[in-house]
Tab-separated table of C-alpha atoms and ligand atoms in Angstrom:
chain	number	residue	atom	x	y	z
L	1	UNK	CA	209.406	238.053	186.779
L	2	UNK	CA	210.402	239.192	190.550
L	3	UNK	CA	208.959	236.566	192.954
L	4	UNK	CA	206.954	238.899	195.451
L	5	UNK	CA	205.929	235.329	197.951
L	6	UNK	CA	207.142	232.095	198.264
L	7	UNK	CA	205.783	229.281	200.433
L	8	UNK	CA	208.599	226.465	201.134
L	9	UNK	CA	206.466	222.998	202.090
L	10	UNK	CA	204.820	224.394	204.835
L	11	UNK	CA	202.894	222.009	207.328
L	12	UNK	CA	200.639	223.441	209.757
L	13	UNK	CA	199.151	221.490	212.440
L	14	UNK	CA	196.294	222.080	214.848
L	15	UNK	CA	196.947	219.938	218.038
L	16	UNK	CA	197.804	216.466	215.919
L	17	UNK	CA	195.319	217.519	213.258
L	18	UNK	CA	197.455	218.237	210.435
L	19	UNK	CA	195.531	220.734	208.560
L	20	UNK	CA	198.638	222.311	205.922
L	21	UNK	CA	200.277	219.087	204.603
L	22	UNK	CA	203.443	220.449	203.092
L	23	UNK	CA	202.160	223.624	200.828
L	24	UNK	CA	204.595	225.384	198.269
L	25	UNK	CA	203.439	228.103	195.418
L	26	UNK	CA	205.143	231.142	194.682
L	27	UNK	CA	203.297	234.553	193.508
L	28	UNK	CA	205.021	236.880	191.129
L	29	UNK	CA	204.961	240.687	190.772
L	30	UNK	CA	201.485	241.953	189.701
L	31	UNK	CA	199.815	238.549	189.644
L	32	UNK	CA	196.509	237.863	191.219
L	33	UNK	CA	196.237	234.155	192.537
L	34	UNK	CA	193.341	232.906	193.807
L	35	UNK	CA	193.011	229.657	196.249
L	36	UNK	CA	189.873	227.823	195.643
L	37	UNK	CA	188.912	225.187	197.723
L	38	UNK	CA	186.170	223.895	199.174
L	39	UNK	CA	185.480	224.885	203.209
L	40	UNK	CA	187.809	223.471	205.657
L	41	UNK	CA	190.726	222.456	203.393
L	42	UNK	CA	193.013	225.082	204.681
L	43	UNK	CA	192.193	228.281	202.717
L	44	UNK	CA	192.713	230.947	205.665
L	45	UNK	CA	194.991	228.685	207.608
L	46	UNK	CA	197.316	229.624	204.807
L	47	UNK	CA	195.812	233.399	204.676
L	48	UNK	CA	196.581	234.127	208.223
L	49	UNK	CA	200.069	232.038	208.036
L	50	UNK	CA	200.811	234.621	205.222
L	51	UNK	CA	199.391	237.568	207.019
L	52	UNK	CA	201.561	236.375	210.504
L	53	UNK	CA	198.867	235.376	212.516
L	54	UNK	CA	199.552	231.882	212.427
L	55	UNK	CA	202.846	230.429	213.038
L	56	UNK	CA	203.669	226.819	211.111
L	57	UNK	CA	205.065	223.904	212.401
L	58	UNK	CA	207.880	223.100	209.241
L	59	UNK	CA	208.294	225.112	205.786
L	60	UNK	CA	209.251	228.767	205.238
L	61	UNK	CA	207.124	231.963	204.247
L	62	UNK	CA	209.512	234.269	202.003
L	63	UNK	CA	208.280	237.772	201.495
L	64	UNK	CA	210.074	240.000	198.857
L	65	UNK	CA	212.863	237.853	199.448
L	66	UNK	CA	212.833	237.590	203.518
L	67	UNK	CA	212.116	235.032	205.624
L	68	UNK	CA	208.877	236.157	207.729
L	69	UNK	CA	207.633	233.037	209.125
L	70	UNK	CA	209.701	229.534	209.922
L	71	UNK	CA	208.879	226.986	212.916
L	72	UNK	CA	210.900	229.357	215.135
L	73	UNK	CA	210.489	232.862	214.446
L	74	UNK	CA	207.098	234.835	213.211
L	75	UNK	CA	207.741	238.708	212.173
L	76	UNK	CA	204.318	240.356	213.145
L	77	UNK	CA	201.745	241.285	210.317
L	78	UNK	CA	202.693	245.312	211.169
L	79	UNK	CA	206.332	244.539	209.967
L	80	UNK	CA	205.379	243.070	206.676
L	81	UNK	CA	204.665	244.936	203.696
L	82	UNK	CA	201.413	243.860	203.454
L	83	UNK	CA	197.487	244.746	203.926
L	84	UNK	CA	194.578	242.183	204.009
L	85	UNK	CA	191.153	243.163	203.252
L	86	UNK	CA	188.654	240.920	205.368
L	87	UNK	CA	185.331	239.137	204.683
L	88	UNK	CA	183.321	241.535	206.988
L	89	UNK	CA	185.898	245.124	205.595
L	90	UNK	CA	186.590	245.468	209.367
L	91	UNK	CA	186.510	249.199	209.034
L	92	UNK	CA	186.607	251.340	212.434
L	93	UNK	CA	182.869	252.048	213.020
L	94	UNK	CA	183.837	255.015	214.483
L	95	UNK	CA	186.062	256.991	212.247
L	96	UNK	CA	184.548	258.204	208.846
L	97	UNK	CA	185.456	256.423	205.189
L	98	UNK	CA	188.069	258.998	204.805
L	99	UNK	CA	189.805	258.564	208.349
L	100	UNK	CA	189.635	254.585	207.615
L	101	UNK	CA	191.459	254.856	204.774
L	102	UNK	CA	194.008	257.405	205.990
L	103	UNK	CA	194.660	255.462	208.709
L	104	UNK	CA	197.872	253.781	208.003
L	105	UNK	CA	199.252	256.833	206.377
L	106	UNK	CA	198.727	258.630	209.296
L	107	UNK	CA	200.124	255.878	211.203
L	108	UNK	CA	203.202	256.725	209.317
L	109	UNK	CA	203.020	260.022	210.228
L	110	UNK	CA	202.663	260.556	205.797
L	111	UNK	CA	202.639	264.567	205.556
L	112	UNK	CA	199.585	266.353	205.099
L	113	UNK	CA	200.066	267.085	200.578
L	114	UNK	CA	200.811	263.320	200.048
L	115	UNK	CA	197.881	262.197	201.564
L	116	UNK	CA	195.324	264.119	199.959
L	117	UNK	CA	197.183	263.213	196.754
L	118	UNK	CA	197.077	259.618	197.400
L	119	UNK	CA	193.172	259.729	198.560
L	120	UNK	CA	192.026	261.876	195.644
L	121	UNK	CA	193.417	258.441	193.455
L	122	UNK	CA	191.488	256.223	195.858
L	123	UNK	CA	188.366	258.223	195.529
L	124	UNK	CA	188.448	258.522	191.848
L	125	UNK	CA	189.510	254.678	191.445
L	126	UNK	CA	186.936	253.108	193.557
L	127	UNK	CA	184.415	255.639	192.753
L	128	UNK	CA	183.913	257.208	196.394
L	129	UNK	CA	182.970	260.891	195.467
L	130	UNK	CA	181.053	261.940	197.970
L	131	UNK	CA	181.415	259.327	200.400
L	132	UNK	CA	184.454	260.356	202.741
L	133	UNK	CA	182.537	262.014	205.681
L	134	UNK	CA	180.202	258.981	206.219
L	135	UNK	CA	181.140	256.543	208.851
L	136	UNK	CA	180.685	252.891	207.894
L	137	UNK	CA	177.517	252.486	209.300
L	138	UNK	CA	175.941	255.028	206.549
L	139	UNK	CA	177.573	253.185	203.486
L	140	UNK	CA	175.781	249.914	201.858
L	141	UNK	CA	177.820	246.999	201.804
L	142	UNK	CA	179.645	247.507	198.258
L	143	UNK	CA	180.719	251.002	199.564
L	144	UNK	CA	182.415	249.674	202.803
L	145	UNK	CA	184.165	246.715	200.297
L	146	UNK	CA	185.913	249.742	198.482
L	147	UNK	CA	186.552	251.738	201.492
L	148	UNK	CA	188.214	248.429	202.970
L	149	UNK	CA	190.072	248.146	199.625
L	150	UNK	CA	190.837	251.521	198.869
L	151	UNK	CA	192.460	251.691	202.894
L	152	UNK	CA	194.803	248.372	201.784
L	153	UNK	CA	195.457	249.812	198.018
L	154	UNK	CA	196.749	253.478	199.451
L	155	UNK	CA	199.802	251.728	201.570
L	156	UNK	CA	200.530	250.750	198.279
L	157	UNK	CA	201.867	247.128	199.495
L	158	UNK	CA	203.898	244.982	197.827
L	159	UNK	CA	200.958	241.950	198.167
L	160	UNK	CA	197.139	242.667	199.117
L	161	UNK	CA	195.595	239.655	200.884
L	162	UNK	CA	191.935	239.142	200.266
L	163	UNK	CA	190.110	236.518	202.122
L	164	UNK	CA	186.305	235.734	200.633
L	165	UNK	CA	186.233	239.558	200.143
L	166	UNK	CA	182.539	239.386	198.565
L	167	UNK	CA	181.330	236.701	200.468
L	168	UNK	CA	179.017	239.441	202.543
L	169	UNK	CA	177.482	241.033	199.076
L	170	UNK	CA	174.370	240.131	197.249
L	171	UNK	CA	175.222	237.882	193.940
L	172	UNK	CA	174.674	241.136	191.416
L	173	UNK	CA	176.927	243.457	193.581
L	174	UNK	CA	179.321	240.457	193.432
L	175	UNK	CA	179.382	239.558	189.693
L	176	UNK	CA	180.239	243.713	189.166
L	177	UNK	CA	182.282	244.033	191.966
L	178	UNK	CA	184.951	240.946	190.952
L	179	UNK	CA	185.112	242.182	187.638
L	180	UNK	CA	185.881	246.064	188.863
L	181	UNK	CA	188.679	244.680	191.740
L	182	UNK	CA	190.097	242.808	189.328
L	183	UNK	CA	190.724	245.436	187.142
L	184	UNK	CA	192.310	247.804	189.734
L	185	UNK	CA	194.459	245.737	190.491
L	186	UNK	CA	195.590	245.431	186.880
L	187	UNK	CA	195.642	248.809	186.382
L	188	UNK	CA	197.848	249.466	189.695
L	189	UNK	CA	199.646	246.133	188.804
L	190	UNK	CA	199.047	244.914	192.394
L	191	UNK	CA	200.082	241.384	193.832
L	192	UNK	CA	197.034	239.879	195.154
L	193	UNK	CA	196.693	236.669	196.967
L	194	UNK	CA	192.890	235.892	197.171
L	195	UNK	CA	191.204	233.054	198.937
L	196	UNK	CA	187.801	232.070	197.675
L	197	UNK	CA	185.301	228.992	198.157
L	198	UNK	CA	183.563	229.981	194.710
L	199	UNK	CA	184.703	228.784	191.481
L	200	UNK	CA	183.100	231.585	189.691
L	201	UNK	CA	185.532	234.457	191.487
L	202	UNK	CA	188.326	232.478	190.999
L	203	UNK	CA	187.592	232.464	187.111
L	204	UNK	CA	187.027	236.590	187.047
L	205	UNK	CA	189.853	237.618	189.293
L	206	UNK	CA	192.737	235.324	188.748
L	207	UNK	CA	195.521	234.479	186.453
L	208	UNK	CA	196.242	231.380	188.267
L	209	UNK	CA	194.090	229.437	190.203
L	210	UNK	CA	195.941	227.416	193.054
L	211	UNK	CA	192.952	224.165	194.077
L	212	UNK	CA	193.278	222.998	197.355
L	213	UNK	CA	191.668	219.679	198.617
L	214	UNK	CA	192.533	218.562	202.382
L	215	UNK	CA	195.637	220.718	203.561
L	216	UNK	CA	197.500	219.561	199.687
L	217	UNK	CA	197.587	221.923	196.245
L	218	UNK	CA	195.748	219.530	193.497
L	219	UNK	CA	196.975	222.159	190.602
L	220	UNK	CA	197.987	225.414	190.115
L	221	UNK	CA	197.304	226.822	186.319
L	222	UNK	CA	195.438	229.738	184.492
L	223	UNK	CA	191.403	229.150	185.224
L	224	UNK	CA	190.894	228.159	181.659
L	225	UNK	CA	193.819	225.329	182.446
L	226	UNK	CA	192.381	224.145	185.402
L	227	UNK	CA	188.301	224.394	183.916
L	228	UNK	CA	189.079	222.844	180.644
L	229	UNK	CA	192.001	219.945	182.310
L	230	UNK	CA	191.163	219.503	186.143
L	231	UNK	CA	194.067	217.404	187.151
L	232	UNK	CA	191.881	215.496	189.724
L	233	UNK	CA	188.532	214.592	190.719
L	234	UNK	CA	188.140	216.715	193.333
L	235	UNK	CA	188.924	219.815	190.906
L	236	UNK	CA	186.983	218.659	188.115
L	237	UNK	CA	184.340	218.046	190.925
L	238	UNK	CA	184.478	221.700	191.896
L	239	UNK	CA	184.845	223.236	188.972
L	240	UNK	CA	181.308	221.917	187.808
L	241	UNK	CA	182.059	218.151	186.967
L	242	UNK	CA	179.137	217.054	188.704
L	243	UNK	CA	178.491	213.864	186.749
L	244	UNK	CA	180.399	210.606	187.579
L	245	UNK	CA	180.363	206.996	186.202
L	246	UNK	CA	182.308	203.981	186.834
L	247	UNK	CA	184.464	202.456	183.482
L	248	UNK	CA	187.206	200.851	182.206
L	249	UNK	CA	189.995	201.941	180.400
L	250	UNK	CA	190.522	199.421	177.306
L	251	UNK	CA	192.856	201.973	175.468
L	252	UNK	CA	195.498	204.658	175.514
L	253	UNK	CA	197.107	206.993	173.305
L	254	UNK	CA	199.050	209.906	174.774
L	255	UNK	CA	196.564	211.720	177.368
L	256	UNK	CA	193.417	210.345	175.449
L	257	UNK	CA	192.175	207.265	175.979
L	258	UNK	CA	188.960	204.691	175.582
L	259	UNK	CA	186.817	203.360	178.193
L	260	UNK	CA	184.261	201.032	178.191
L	261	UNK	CA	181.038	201.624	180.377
L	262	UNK	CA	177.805	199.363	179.354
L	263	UNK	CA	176.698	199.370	176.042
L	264	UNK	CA	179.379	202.059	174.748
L	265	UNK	CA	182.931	203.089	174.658
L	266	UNK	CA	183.945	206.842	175.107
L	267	UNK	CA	187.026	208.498	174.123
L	268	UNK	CA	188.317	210.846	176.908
L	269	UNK	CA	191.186	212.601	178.811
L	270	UNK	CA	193.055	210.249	180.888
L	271	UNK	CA	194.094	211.151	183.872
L	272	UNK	CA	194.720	208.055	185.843
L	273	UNK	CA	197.553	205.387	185.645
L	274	UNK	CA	194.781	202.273	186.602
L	275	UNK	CA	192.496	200.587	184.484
L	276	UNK	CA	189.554	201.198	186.956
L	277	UNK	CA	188.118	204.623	186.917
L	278	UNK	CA	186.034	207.469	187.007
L	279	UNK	CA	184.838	209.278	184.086
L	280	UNK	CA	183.487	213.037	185.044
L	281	UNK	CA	181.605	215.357	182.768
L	282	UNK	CA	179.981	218.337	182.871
L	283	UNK	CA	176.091	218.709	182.712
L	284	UNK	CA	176.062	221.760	179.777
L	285	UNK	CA	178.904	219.180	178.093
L	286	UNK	CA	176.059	216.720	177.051
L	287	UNK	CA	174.560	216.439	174.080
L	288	UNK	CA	170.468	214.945	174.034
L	289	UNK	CA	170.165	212.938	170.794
L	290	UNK	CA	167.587	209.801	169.837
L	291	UNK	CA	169.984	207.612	167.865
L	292	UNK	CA	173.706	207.473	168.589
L	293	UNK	CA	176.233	209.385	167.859
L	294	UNK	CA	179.996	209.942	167.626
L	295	UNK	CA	181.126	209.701	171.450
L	296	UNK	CA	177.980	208.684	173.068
L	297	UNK	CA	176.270	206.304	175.245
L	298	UNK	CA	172.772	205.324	176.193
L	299	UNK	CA	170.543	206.496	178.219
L	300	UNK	CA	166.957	206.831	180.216
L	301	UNK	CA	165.166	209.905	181.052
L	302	UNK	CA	164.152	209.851	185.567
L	303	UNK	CA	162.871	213.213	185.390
L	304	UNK	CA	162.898	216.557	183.654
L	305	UNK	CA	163.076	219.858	185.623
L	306	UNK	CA	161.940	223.029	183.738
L	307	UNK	CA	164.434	225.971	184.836
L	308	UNK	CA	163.521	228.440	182.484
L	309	UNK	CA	165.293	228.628	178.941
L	310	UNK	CA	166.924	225.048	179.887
L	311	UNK	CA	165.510	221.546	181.079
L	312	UNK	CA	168.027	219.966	183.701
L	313	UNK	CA	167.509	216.597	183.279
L	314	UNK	CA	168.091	213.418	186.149
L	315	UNK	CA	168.696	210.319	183.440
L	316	UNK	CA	170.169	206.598	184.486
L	317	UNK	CA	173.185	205.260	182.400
L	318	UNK	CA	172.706	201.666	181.242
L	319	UNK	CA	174.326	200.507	184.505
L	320	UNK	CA	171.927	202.330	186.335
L	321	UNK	CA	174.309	205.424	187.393
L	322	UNK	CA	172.536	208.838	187.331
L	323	UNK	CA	174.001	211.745	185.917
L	324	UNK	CA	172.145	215.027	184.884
L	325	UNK	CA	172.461	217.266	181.481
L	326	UNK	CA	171.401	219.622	180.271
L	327	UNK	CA	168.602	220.151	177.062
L	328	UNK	CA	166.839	222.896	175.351
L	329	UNK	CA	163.358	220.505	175.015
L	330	UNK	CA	161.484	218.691	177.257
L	331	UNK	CA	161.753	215.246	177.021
L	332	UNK	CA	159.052	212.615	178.362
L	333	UNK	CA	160.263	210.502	181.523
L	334	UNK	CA	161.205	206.802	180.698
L	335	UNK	CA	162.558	208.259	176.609
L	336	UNK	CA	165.371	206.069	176.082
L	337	UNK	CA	168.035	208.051	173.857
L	338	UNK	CA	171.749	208.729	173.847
L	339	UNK	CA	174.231	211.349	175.516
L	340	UNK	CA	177.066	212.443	173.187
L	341	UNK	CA	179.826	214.001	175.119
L	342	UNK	CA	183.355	215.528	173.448
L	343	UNK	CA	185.940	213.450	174.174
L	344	UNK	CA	188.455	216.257	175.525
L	345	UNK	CA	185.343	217.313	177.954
L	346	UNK	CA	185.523	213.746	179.709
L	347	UNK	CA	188.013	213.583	182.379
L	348	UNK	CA	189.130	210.109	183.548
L	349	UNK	CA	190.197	209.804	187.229
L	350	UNK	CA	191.237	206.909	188.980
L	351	UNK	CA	188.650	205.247	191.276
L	352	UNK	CA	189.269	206.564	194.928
L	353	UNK	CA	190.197	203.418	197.057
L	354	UNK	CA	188.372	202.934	200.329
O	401	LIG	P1	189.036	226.937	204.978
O	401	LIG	O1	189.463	228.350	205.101
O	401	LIG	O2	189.488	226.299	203.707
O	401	LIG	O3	187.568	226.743	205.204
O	401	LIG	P2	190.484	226.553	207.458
O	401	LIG	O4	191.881	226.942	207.170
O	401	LIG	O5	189.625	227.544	208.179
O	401	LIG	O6	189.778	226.074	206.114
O	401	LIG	O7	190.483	225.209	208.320
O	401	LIG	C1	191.189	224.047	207.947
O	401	LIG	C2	190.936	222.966	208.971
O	401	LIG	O8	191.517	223.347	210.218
O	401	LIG	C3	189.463	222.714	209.245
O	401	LIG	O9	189.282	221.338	209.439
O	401	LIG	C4	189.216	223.468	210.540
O	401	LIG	O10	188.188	222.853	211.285
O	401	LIG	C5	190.547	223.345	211.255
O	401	LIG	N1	190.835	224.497	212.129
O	401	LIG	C6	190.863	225.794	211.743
O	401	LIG	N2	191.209	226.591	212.798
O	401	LIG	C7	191.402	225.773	213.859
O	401	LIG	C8	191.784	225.978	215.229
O	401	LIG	N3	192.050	227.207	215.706
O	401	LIG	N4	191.860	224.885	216.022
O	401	LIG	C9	191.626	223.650	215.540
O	401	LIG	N5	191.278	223.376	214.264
O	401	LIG	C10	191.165	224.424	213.430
């Protein structure tokens, strides 16, 4: 499939802080990838190098085949073929939803016919009936996301960059409004390249998830890839790993392997190359039982915390790490029991060297 934008090992720098350590990922036609990452790794560095705001300090930007950014030349964001829909819609507070959106045909000097043609689509696609003589200030905050959307969508350009676009809507309007972008831009087969902080977007909107951690990509794969094998701690980390212990790797067999923590021995994925590592787990991945099981180790209950439907419970491994799970029962503090975990949902990382 076409490649629509390439980045070539680009390094970006603020003063000697090098914040862009040599990035590469290309986006195809139609795809919508999503960069997760936790704040301050780099996400809109790499937005607003896209975009031409930024310039780089090595590494190329390639846009439908054209160099737009290198170390020595930047062509401006109005000479790419591109629109970026911001966290806070940036819509003109004084022109009304229809004039925002019109704007850039207009700019164009688009006749009159075409651009009621190409609105009536916008309104009927993002469900504006209604709403093109208010002015931003009159429209709740999912309206002005679909106005901003619906202005980037009409230049029909050949990538749409979204940066945190529902980071400024309440978590309902979120969870519908994901799902409804994402389809849009199936349906109009648009390249998006969407930067997000929260796991949960990431999973609704994209085919492939690119994970950044400190200015580097850890993995780029589909979200059930990168969910079901995170390729490194920090991914598995964000992605809802928030259990780790300390154990030893005894034996391997492909990418499975057996390590040893106190009292037990756990098959898992393997992930590192040393002996000494870190085995991370998922909370909803653990399984509460009284005698052992197939995969398990022991345990003692700290505390149980009621939250409705579920118990989250704090519990101490034999060795005195804590870890949390999840169980449909209370359970008294101090119960000694066992945790059964599956052994492809145990991810093995190398321990991080200080
Ligand atoms: P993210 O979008 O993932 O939160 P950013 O790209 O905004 O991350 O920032 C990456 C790193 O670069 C952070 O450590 C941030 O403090 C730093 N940074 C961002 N902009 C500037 C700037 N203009 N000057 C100096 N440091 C900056």
């Amino acid at each position: 499939m076409e490649t629509i934008l390439k980045l070539n090992n680009i390094h970006k720098s603020y003063g000697n802080k090098e914040v862009l350590k040599g990035v590469s990922l290309e986006v195809k036609k139609g795809e919508i990838i999503s960069v997760l990452g936790p704040s301050g790794c780099g996400k809109s560095t790499m937005l607003n190098i896209i975009a031409g705001i930024l310039n780089i300090n090595d590494g190329q930007v390639i846009l439908n085949g054209k160099e737009v950014t290198t170390s020595k030349k930047i062509t401006p964001i109005e000479k790419r073929d591109l629109n970026m829909v911001f966290q806070d819609f940036a819509l003109w507070p004084h022109m009304t939803a229809k004039d925002n959106i019109l704007y850039g045909l207009k700019l164009k000097k688009t006749d009159e016919r075409t651009m009621n043609e190409k609105l009536a689509r916008m309104v009927d696609l993002l469900h504006l009936n209604g709403l093109m003589e208010q002015y931003p200030s009159e429209l709740s905050g999912g309206q002005q996301q679909r106005v901003a959307i619906a202005r980037a969508l009409i230049m029909s350009p050949s990538i749409i960059l979204l940066d945190e676009p529902l980071c400024n809507l309440d978590v309902q309007l979120r969870i519908e409004m994901r799902t409804e972008m994402a389809q849009i831009f199936k349906d109009l087969q648009t390249t998006v390249f969407h930067v997000t902080h929260d796991p949960s977007e990431a999973f609704a909107m994209a085919d492939r998830i690119v994970v950044m951690n400190q200015g580097k990509i850890d993995q780029i794969a589909s979200p059930q890839e990168c969910y079901q094998r995170p390729a490194t701690a920090v991914v598995a980390g964000l992605l809802g790993a928030g259990n780790h212990i300390s154990a030893k790797i005894i034996a391997k067999d492909n990418d499975m392997a057996e390590a040893s923590v106190k009292d037990a021995k756990l098959q898992c994925l393997n992930f590192s190359n040393e002996k000494d590592v870190l085995l991370y787990f998922r909370a909803e991945d653990c399984k509460f039982s009284y005698q052992p099981v197939a995969n398990s180790m022991p345990i003692e209950v700290i505390m149980p915390t009621f939250e409705g439907g579920t118990y989250r419970v704090k519990a101490k491994t034999m060795a005195g790490e804590e870890l949390t799970f999840l169980h449909d029962e209370n359970i008294a503090k101090s119960t000694m029991g066992y945790l059964s975990i599956a052994p492809e949902k145990i991810y093995a990382y190398e321990q991080p060297k200080n």
